[in-house]
CSV table of C-alpha atoms in Angstrom, one decimal:
chain,number,residue,atom,x,y,z
X,339,MET,CA,-90.0,66.8,-31.7
X,340,GLY,CA,-87.1,66.2,-29.4
X,341,LYS,CA,-86.1,68.3,-26.4
X,342,SER,CA,-88.1,71.5,-25.9
X,343,PRO,CA,-86.1,74.6,-26.9
X,344,LEU,CA,-87.7,76.3,-23.9
X,345,GLY,CA,-85.5,74.1,-21.7
X,346,ASN,CA,-88.1,73.4,-19.0
X,347,GLU,CA,-91.1,71.2,-19.6
X,348,LYS,CA,-94.2,70.8,-17.4
X,349,GLY,CA,-93.7,68.0,-14.9
X,350,CYS,CA,-89.9,68.7,-14.6
X,351,ASP,CA,-89.8,71.8,-12.5
X,352,LEU,CA,-86.7,71.2,-10.3
X,353,ASP,CA,-84.0,73.5,-9.0
X,354,VAL,CA,-80.3,72.9,-9.4
X,355,THR,CA,-80.3,70.6,-6.4
X,356,GLY,CA,-83.1,68.4,-7.7
X,357,GLU,CA,-85.7,69.8,-5.3
X,358,PRO,CA,-89.2,70.6,-6.7
X,359,ILE,CA,-90.2,74.2,-7.6
X,360,LEU,CA,-93.7,75.5,-7.3
X,361,ARG,CA,-95.3,75.8,-10.7
X,362,VAL,CA,-98.3,78.0,-11.5
X,363,ASP,CA,-100.3,77.5,-14.7
X,364,MET,CA,-102.8,80.3,-15.6
X,365,LEU,CA,-103.4,79.7,-19.3
X,366,GLY,CA,-106.6,77.7,-19.7
X,367,GLY,CA,-107.4,77.9,-16.0
X,368,CYS,CA,-105.5,78.2,-12.7
X,369,SER,CA,-103.6,75.3,-11.1
X,370,LEU,CA,-100.6,75.0,-8.8
X,371,HIS,CA,-98.2,72.1,-8.8
X,372,TYR,CA,-95.5,71.1,-6.4
X,373,GLY,CA,-93.8,67.7,-6.9
X,374,GLU,CA,-96.5,65.1,-7.3
X,375,ARG,CA,-99.2,67.3,-5.7
X,376,SER,CA,-101.5,69.8,-7.3
X,377,ILE,CA,-104.6,72.0,-6.8
X,378,ASP,CA,-106.8,73.6,-9.4
X,379,ASP,CA,-109.8,75.9,-9.8
X,380,VAL,CA,-111.9,73.0,-11.1
X,381,LYS,CA,-111.6,70.9,-8.0
X,382,TYR,CA,-112.9,73.7,-5.7
X,383,ARG,CA,-116.4,75.0,-6.4
X,384,THR,CA,-116.1,78.2,-4.4
X,385,ARG,CA,-114.8,81.1,-6.5
X,386,LYS,CA,-113.7,83.7,-3.9
X,387,PRO,CA,-110.6,81.8,-2.6
X,388,TRP,CA,-109.4,81.3,-6.1
X,389,LEU,CA,-110.2,84.8,-7.2
X,390,LEU,CA,-108.1,86.1,-4.3
X,391,LEU,CA,-105.2,83.7,-5.1
X,392,GLU,CA,-105.3,84.5,-8.8
X,393,TYR,CA,-105.3,88.3,-8.1
X,394,LEU,CA,-102.3,88.1,-5.7
X,395,ILE,CA,-100.3,86.0,-8.1
X,396,THR,CA,-101.1,88.1,-11.1
X,397,PHE,CA,-100.1,91.4,-9.3
X,398,ARG,CA,-97.3,89.7,-7.3
X,399,ASN,CA,-94.9,92.6,-7.6
X,400,ARG,CA,-96.9,94.9,-5.4
X,401,GLU,CA,-98.8,95.0,-2.1
X,402,VAL,CA,-102.6,95.0,-2.5
X,403,PRO,CA,-104.5,97.1,0.1
X,404,PRO,CA,-107.5,95.4,1.7
X,405,GLU,CA,-109.9,98.0,0.2
X,406,GLU,CA,-108.9,96.9,-3.3
X,407,LEU,CA,-109.4,93.2,-2.4
X,408,SER,CA,-112.8,94.0,-0.8
X,409,GLU,CA,-113.9,95.8,-4.0
X,410,LEU,CA,-112.7,92.8,-6.0
X,411,LEU,CA,-114.3,90.1,-3.9
X,412,TYR,CA,-117.5,91.7,-2.5
X,413,ALA,CA,-118.5,94.5,-4.9
X,414,GLY,CA,-122.2,94.3,-5.9
X,415,GLU,CA,-123.1,92.0,-3.0
X,416,GLU,CA,-126.1,92.8,-0.8
X,417,GLY,CA,-125.5,94.1,2.7
X,418,GLY,CA,-122.8,96.6,1.7
X,419,ALA,CA,-119.2,96.1,2.9
X,420,PRO,CA,-118.2,92.7,4.2
X,421,PRO,CA,-117.6,92.1,7.9
X,422,SER,CA,-114.1,93.2,9.0
X,423,GLY,CA,-112.9,89.7,9.5
X,424,ALA,CA,-114.2,88.3,6.2
X,425,LEU,CA,-111.0,89.0,4.3
X,426,LYS,CA,-108.9,87.5,7.0
X,427,THR,CA,-111.1,84.4,7.0
X,428,LEU,CA,-110.7,84.1,3.2
X,429,VAL,CA,-106.9,84.4,3.4
X,430,TYR,CA,-107.0,81.6,6.0
X,431,ARG,CA,-109.0,79.4,3.5
X,432,VAL,CA,-106.5,80.1,0.7
X,433,ARG,CA,-103.6,79.2,3.0
X,434,ALA,CA,-105.3,75.9,3.9
X,435,MET,CA,-105.8,75.2,0.2
X,436,LEU,CA,-102.1,75.8,-0.4
X,437,ASP,CA,-101.2,73.5,2.4
X,438,GLU,CA,-102.5,70.6,0.2
X,439,LEU,CA,-99.4,71.1,-2.0
X,440,GLY,CA,-97.1,70.0,0.8
X,441,HIS,CA,-94.8,72.9,0.1
X,442,PRO,CA,-92.6,73.8,3.2
X,443,ALA,CA,-93.4,77.5,2.7
X,444,SER,CA,-97.2,77.2,2.0
X,445,ARG,CA,-98.1,79.3,5.0
X,446,ASP,CA,-95.7,82.0,4.0
X,447,MET,CA,-96.9,82.3,0.4
X,448,ILE,CA,-99.3,85.1,1.2
X,449,LEU,CA,-97.7,87.9,3.2
X,450,VAL,CA,-99.4,90.6,5.3
X,451,SER,CA,-97.6,93.9,5.6
X,452,ARG,CA,-99.0,97.1,7.1
X,453,GLY,CA,-102.5,95.7,6.6
X,454,SER,CA,-101.9,95.0,2.9
X,455,TYR,CA,-101.5,91.6,1.3
X,456,ALA,CA,-98.9,90.4,-1.2
X,457,TRP,CA,-97.7,87.2,-2.8
X,458,ASN,CA,-94.3,86.1,-1.5
X,459,THR,CA,-92.0,86.5,-4.5
X,460,ALA,CA,-89.1,85.0,-2.4
X,461,VAL,CA,-90.7,81.6,-2.9
X,462,PRO,CA,-89.2,80.1,-6.1
X,463,MET,CA,-91.9,79.7,-8.7
X,464,VAL,CA,-92.3,78.9,-12.4
X,465,LEU,CA,-95.3,80.5,-14.3
X,466,ASP,CA,-96.5,79.3,-17.6
X,467,THR,CA,-97.4,82.9,-18.6
X,468,ASP,CA,-93.8,84.0,-18.1
X,469,GLN,CA,-92.5,81.0,-20.1
X,470,PHE,CA,-95.0,81.6,-22.8
X,471,ALA,CA,-94.2,85.3,-23.1
X,472,LEU,CA,-90.4,84.7,-23.2
X,473,ALA,CA,-90.8,82.0,-25.8
X,474,CYS,CA,-92.9,84.3,-28.0
X,475,GLN,CA,-90.3,87.0,-27.6
X,476,ARG,CA,-87.5,84.6,-28.6
X,477,ALA,CA,-89.5,83.3,-31.6
X,478,ALA,CA,-89.8,86.9,-32.9
X,479,ALA,CA,-86.1,87.5,-32.7
X,480,PRO,CA,-84.8,88.2,-36.3
X,481,TRP,CA,-81.5,86.5,-35.6
X,482,LEU,CA,-83.1,83.1,-34.8
X,483,PRO,CA,-82.6,80.4,-37.5
X,484,PRO,CA,-85.8,79.3,-39.1
X,485,GLU,CA,-85.7,75.7,-37.8
X,486,GLU,CA,-85.0,76.9,-34.3
X,487,LYS,CA,-87.8,79.5,-34.6
X,488,LEU,CA,-90.2,76.8,-35.7
X,489,GLU,CA,-89.4,74.5,-32.8
X,490,THR,CA,-89.6,77.4,-30.4
X,491,CYS,CA,-93.1,78.4,-31.8
X,492,LEU,CA,-94.4,74.8,-31.5
X,493,ALA,CA,-93.0,74.4,-27.9
X,494,ALA,CA,-94.6,77.8,-26.9
X,495,ALA,CA,-97.9,76.8,-28.5
X,496,GLU,CA,-98.0,73.7,-26.3
X,497,LEU,CA,-97.9,76.0,-23.2
X,498,TYR,CA,-101.1,77.8,-24.3
X,499,LYS,CA,-103.8,75.5,-22.9
X,500,GLY,CA,-106.5,78.1,-23.3
X,501,ASP,CA,-107.3,81.7,-22.5
X,502,PHE,CA,-105.8,83.4,-19.4
X,503,LEU,CA,-107.7,82.4,-16.3
X,504,ALA,CA,-110.6,81.2,-18.3
X,505,ARG,CA,-113.0,80.9,-15.3
X,506,SER,CA,-112.3,84.5,-14.4
X,507,ALA,CA,-112.8,85.8,-17.9
X,508,GLY,CA,-115.6,88.1,-16.7
X,509,GLU,CA,-113.4,90.0,-14.3
X,510,ARG,CA,-112.4,93.5,-15.6
X,511,TRP,CA,-108.8,93.1,-14.4
X,512,ALA,CA,-108.3,89.8,-16.1
X,513,ALA,CA,-109.8,90.7,-19.5
X,514,PRO,CA,-106.9,92.9,-20.8
X,515,LEU,CA,-104.4,90.2,-19.9
X,516,ALA,CA,-106.6,87.5,-21.5
X,517,ASP,CA,-106.7,89.6,-24.7
X,518,TYR,CA,-102.9,90.1,-24.6
X,519,TYR,CA,-102.0,86.4,-24.4
X,520,HIS,CA,-104.8,85.5,-26.8
X,521,ALA,CA,-103.4,87.8,-29.5
X,522,MET,CA,-99.8,86.6,-28.7
X,523,PHE,CA,-100.9,83.0,-29.3
X,524,LEU,CA,-102.6,83.7,-32.6
X,525,ASN,CA,-99.6,85.6,-33.9
X,526,LEU,CA,-97.3,82.8,-32.8
X,527,ALA,CA,-99.5,80.1,-34.4
X,528,ARG,CA,-99.7,82.1,-37.6
X,529,SER,CA,-95.9,82.2,-37.8
X,530,ALA,CA,-95.6,78.5,-37.0
X,531,VAL,CA,-98.2,77.6,-39.7
X,532,GLU,CA,-96.3,79.5,-42.4
X,533,LEU,CA,-93.0,77.8,-41.4
X,534,LEU,CA,-94.7,74.4,-41.4
X,535,GLU,CA,-96.2,75.0,-44.8
X,536,ALA,CA,-92.8,75.9,-46.2
X,537,ARG,CA,-91.6,72.5,-45.1
X,538,GLU,CA,-94.8,70.7,-46.3
X,539,ARG,CA,-95.5,69.3,-42.8
X,540,TRP,CA,-99.2,69.2,-43.5
X,541,GLN,CA,-100.2,67.0,-40.6
X,542,ASP,CA,-98.6,69.5,-38.2
X,543,VAL,CA,-100.4,72.3,-40.0
X,544,THR,CA,-103.7,70.5,-39.5
X,545,ALA,CA,-103.1,69.9,-35.8
X,546,LEU,CA,-102.0,73.5,-35.1
X,547,CYS,CA,-104.8,75.1,-37.1
X,548,THR,CA,-107.3,72.9,-35.4
X,549,ARG,CA,-106.0,74.1,-32.0
X,550,ALA,CA,-106.0,77.8,-33.2
X,551,ILE,CA,-109.6,77.5,-34.4
X,552,ALA,CA,-110.6,76.0,-31.0
X,553,VAL,CA,-109.1,79.1,-29.4
X,554,ASP,CA,-110.7,81.6,-31.8
X,555,SER,CA,-113.0,80.3,-34.5
X,556,TYR,CA,-113.4,83.7,-36.2
X,557,VAL,CA,-109.9,84.0,-37.6
X,558,GLU,CA,-110.2,83.3,-41.3
X,559,PHE,CA,-106.5,82.5,-41.8
X,560,PHE,CA,-106.6,79.3,-39.8
X,561,HIS,CA,-109.7,78.0,-41.5
X,562,HIS,CA,-108.1,78.6,-44.9
X,563,ARG,CA,-104.8,77.0,-44.0
X,564,LEU,CA,-106.5,74.0,-42.4
X,565,ILE,CA,-108.6,73.3,-45.5
X,566,ARG,CA,-105.5,73.7,-47.7
X,567,ALA,CA,-103.5,71.3,-45.5
X,568,LEU,CA,-106.3,68.7,-45.7
X,569,VAL,CA,-106.4,69.0,-49.5
X,570,ARG,CA,-102.6,68.5,-49.6
X,571,GLN,CA,-103.0,65.3,-47.6
X,572,GLY,CA,-105.6,64.1,-50.1
X,573,ASN,CA,-108.4,64.3,-47.5
X,574,ARG,CA,-110.9,66.0,-49.7
X,575,ARG,CA,-114.0,64.8,-47.9
X,576,GLU,CA,-112.8,66.3,-44.5
X,577,ALA,CA,-111.7,69.5,-46.3
X,578,LEU,CA,-115.2,69.9,-47.6
X,579,ARG,CA,-116.6,69.3,-44.2
X,580,GLN,CA,-114.3,72.0,-42.8
X,581,TYR,CA,-115.3,74.3,-45.6
X,582,HIS,CA,-119.0,73.9,-44.6
X,583,ARG,CA,-118.1,74.6,-40.9
X,584,MET,CA,-116.2,77.8,-42.0
X,585,TYR,CA,-119.1,78.9,-44.1
X,586,SER,CA,-121.5,78.4,-41.2
X,587,VAL,CA,-119.2,80.4,-38.9
X,588,PHE,CA,-119.1,83.5,-41.2
X,589,TYR,CA,-122.8,83.3,-42.3
X,590,THR,CA,-124.7,82.0,-39.3
X,591,GLU,CA,-122.7,83.0,-36.3
X,592,LEU,CA,-121.2,86.3,-37.4
X,593,GLY,CA,-124.1,87.4,-39.6
X,594,ALA,CA,-121.6,88.8,-42.1
X,595,ALA,CA,-120.8,88.1,-45.7
X,596,PRO,CA,-118.2,85.4,-46.0
X,597,PRO,CA,-114.6,86.4,-46.8
X,598,ALA,CA,-114.0,87.2,-50.5
X,599,GLU,CA,-111.6,84.3,-50.8
X,600,LEU,CA,-114.4,81.7,-50.0
X,601,SER,CA,-115.4,81.2,-53.6
X,602,ALA,CA,-111.8,80.6,-54.7
X,603,LEU,CA,-111.2,78.3,-51.7
X,604,TYR,CA,-114.3,76.3,-52.5
X,605,ARG,CA,-113.1,75.8,-56.1
X,606,GLU,CA,-109.7,74.7,-54.8
X,607,VAL,CA,-111.4,72.1,-52.5
X,608,ALA,CA,-114.0,70.9,-54.9
X,609,GLY,CA,-111.5,70.6,-57.8
X,610,SER,CA,-108.7,69.1,-55.8
X,611,GLY,CA,-107.2,65.7,-56.4
X,612,GLY,CA,-109.0,63.4,-53.9
X,613,GLU,CA,-111.5,60.8,-55.1
X,614,ARG,CA,-111.9,60.4,-58.9
X,615,PRO,CA,-114.2,58.2,-60.9
X,616,GLY,CA,-112.9,55.5,-63.2
X,617,GLY,CA,-114.2,52.7,-65.3
X,618,GLY,CA,-117.0,52.9,-67.8
X,619,ALA,CA,-119.9,55.3,-68.2
X,620,GLU,CA,-122.1,53.4,-65.6
X,621,ASP,CA,-119.4,53.6,-62.9
X,622,ILE,CA,-118.8,57.3,-63.6
X,623,ALA,CA,-122.5,58.1,-63.5
X,624,ARG,CA,-122.9,56.2,-60.2
X,625,PHE,CA,-120.0,58.2,-58.7
X,626,LEU,CA,-121.4,61.6,-60.0
X,627,LEU,CA,-124.9,60.9,-58.8
X,628,GLN,CA,-124.2,59.5,-55.3
X,629,GLU,CA,-125.7,61.6,-52.5
X,630,ASP,CA,-123.6,62.5,-49.4
X,631,GLY,CA,-126.7,62.7,-47.2
X,632,GLU,CA,-130.5,62.6,-47.4
X,633,ASP,CA,-131.7,62.8,-51.0
X,634,THR,CA,-135.2,64.0,-50.3
X,635,GLY,CA,-136.5,67.5,-51.1
X,636,ALA,CA,-134.7,70.3,-52.7
X,637,PHE,CA,-131.0,70.5,-53.2
X,638,LEU,CA,-129.7,72.9,-50.5
X,639,CYS,CA,-126.2,73.9,-51.3
X,640,GLU,CA,-123.6,76.6,-50.9
X,641,LEU,CA,-124.0,79.9,-52.7
X,642,GLU,CA,-121.1,79.3,-55.0
X,643,VAL,CA,-122.6,75.9,-56.1
X,644,PHE,CA,-126.0,77.6,-56.5
X,645,ARG,CA,-124.4,80.2,-58.8
X,646,HIS,CA,-123.2,77.5,-61.2
X,647,ILE,CA,-126.6,75.8,-61.1
X,648,CYS,CA,-128.3,79.0,-61.8
X,649,ARG,CA,-126.1,79.8,-64.8
X,650,LEU,CA,-126.7,76.3,-66.3
X,651,GLU,CA,-130.5,76.4,-65.7
X,652,ALA,CA,-130.7,79.9,-67.3
X,653,ARG,CA,-129.0,78.6,-70.4
X,654,ALA,CA,-131.3,75.6,-70.6
X,655,ALA,CA,-134.4,77.6,-69.9
X,656,SER,CA,-133.6,80.1,-72.7
X,657,ARG,CA,-132.9,77.3,-75.2
X,658,GLU,CA,-136.0,75.2,-74.3
X,659,LYS,CA,-138.3,78.2,-73.7
X,660,ARG,CA,-139.5,76.9,-70.3
X,661,GLY,CA,-140.3,78.9,-67.2
X,662,MET,CA,-137.6,79.3,-64.6
X,663,PHE,CA,-137.9,81.7,-61.6
X,664,LEU,CA,-135.3,83.1,-59.2
X,665,ALA,CA,-136.9,83.8,-55.9
X,666,VAL,CA,-135.5,85.4,-52.7
X,667,LEU,CA,-137.1,84.6,-49.4
X,668,SER,CA,-136.4,87.2,-46.7
X,669,ALA,CA,-136.9,87.3,-42.9
X,670,ALA,CA,-137.6,90.5,-41.0
X,671,MET,CA,-139.5,91.9,-38.1
X,672,ARG,CA,-143.2,92.7,-38.5
X,673,ASP,CA,-142.5,96.4,-38.7
X,674,GLY,CA,-140.0,95.8,-41.5
X,675,SER,CA,-136.9,96.4,-39.4
X,676,PRO,CA,-134.0,93.9,-39.6
X,677,ALA,CA,-134.3,90.9,-37.4
X,678,PRO,CA,-131.7,90.6,-34.5
X,679,MET,CA,-128.9,88.2,-35.1
X,680,LYS,CA,-130.1,86.1,-32.1
X,681,LEU,CA,-133.4,85.4,-33.8
X,682,LEU,CA,-131.8,84.7,-37.2
X,683,ASN,CA,-129.4,82.2,-35.5
X,684,ASN,CA,-132.4,80.5,-33.9
X,685,TYR,CA,-134.7,80.3,-37.0
X,686,MET,CA,-132.8,80.5,-40.3
X,687,ASP,CA,-131.5,76.9,-40.2
X,688,LYS,CA,-135.1,75.8,-39.5
X,689,LEU,CA,-136.3,77.9,-42.4
X,690,GLY,CA,-133.7,76.1,-44.6
X,691,LYS,CA,-135.1,72.7,-43.6
X,692,CYS,CA,-138.6,74.0,-44.5
X,693,VAL,CA,-137.3,75.1,-47.9
X,694,GLN,CA,-135.7,71.7,-48.5
X,695,SER,CA,-138.7,69.7,-47.4
X,696,ALA,CA,-141.4,71.8,-49.2
X,697,LEU,CA,-139.8,71.8,-52.6
X,698,ARG,CA,-139.1,69.1,-55.1
X,699,ARG,CA,-135.9,67.2,-55.6
X,700,GLY,CA,-135.2,69.1,-58.9
X,701,ASP,CA,-135.3,72.5,-57.1
X,702,ALA,CA,-132.2,74.2,-55.7
X,703,ALA,CA,-131.7,76.7,-52.9
X,704,ALA,CA,-128.9,78.4,-51.0
X,705,ARG,CA,-128.6,80.8,-48.1
X,706,CYS,CA,-127.4,84.1,-49.6
X,707,SER,CA,-127.2,86.3,-46.5
X,708,ASP,CA,-127.9,86.1,-42.8
X,709,ALA,CA,-131.6,86.7,-43.4
X,710,GLN,CA,-132.2,85.4,-46.9
X,711,TYR,CA,-132.5,82.3,-49.0
X,712,VAL,CA,-132.3,82.3,-52.8
X,713,LEU,CA,-134.3,79.6,-54.7
X,714,LEU,CA,-134.4,78.4,-58.3
X,715,LEU,CA,-137.9,77.2,-59.2
X,716,PRO,CA,-139.0,75.7,-62.5
X,717,ALA,CA,-142.6,76.8,-63.0
X,718,ALA,CA,-144.9,77.5,-65.9
X,719,SER,CA,-146.2,80.7,-64.4
X,720,ARG,CA,-145.8,83.3,-61.7
X,721,GLU,CA,-148.8,81.7,-59.9
X,722,GLY,CA,-147.0,78.3,-59.8
X,723,CYS,CA,-143.9,80.0,-58.3
X,724,ALA,CA,-146.0,81.9,-55.8
X,725,ALA,CA,-147.7,78.7,-54.7
X,726,ALA,CA,-144.3,77.0,-54.0
X,727,LEU,CA,-143.2,80.0,-51.9
X,728,THR,CA,-146.5,80.2,-50.0
X,729,ARG,CA,-146.1,76.5,-49.2
X,730,ILE,CA,-142.7,77.1,-47.7
X,731,ILE,CA,-144.0,80.0,-45.6
X,732,GLY,CA,-146.9,78.0,-44.4
X,733,ARG,CA,-144.7,75.1,-43.4
X,734,PHE,CA,-142.4,77.4,-41.5
X,735,GLN,CA,-145.3,78.9,-39.6
X,736,GLU,CA,-146.5,75.5,-38.7
X,737,ARG,CA,-143.2,74.4,-37.3
X,738,CYS,CA,-142.3,77.7,-35.7
X,739,PRO,CA,-145.6,79.3,-34.6
X,740,ARG,CA,-143.9,81.5,-32.0
X,741,CYS,CA,-141.4,83.0,-34.3
X,742,PRO,CA,-141.8,86.9,-34.2
X,743,MET,CA,-140.3,87.3,-37.7
X,744,ILE,CA,-142.3,87.4,-40.9
X,745,LEU,CA,-141.3,86.1,-44.3
X,746,ARG,CA,-141.5,88.0,-47.6
X,747,TYR,CA,-140.6,86.9,-51.0
X,748,GLU,CA,-139.7,88.3,-54.4
X,749,ALA,CA,-139.7,86.3,-57.6
X,750,LEU,CA,-138.1,87.1,-61.0
X,751,ALA,CA,-138.5,85.2,-64.2
X,752,LEU,CA,-135.1,84.4,-65.7
X,753,GLU,CA,-136.4,85.3,-69.1
X,754,ASP,CA,-137.0,88.8,-67.9
X,755,LEU,CA,-133.2,89.2,-67.4
X,756,GLY,CA,-131.4,90.5,-70.4
X,757,GLU,CA,-128.4,88.7,-71.9
X,758,GLU,CA,-126.1,91.2,-70.3
X,759,ASP,CA,-127.6,90.5,-66.8
X,760,ARG,CA,-127.3,86.8,-67.3
X,761,ALA,CA,-123.7,87.0,-68.2
X,762,LEU,CA,-122.8,88.5,-64.9
């Protein structure tokens, strides 16, 4: 990618005379670097020294009174207010920690003035948060040429190693800043992805979308663009895997209906160029019938695939005058109220395995909501359909005897649907 347009890369923090400058990284965790030496919040198990250091650096442009620091460090602890010397002892420990950097001004980095504490801004310092914010501001400038904007976006994205002070994410003062930089990274990544797509740099799109999903797995945009990039590279199998991961995120983890574009996206993936059969009828049949995984039990598929199977079976059942039932298996609490998402996340995948193992290979099923499976069951009578559903419920109760949810089912013969309903 060449020289970074930011003009200052990690590991090269020197002043004009070639002397090292203190570097502080706060994205993805907290670490301080000076020359070849460094300290970080992973190496030290005790949190209070790092919490004090992070707070003073974050609010480095003001003096912090001891009452504010005591509230930060000791609030909620038993025994009331800390001993009068506790804060001074903690500052001493932080200074000892800074000594490990070998910086000539390590003992002067934390100042005490009129009883308040402050970070010494006279010590030259480079912060990754400042670099990141400036790069994002520059990338958003309307006068910046597209190529330079793209390189600036990519260089800035490299600075974002993770959320702001990740180990202090639960602190009220850190949360707004974490949200701020988080949103800034996602906006930057979105712009970079669009610029990369315009240049058909699909490998770079794949890498950046993968990083963005690791930062926030609930942003639909990056799932879509990652799958498209994989398709453009001819990696259909990995695109399908990513589609299944995306489907799981929106159904299982969020407990919400998948985005409206999922069906169109699945058709794009399933119908993309990738692997194609060739040769005679036997070769093509072998290609079409090969199983990706275990081939025992019912065919458990995505809802879009199930929809096509359902249409095909409805046509065949109407022509051949054979019984075909559409059943919905629902999970709820015993009083009929909706089950909490935590329970659904724990048990619905297990229910899916029971559905798969209790039915025959010719049956099909799909998860159609956070608390429901839909099944297509060939059966001569309602009694036969009910027997299959009762078998699933019994198997689930055997495997999950402590599950507080109950299962109910509804079954509808496809022949009871009118032609107008079946055409939907």
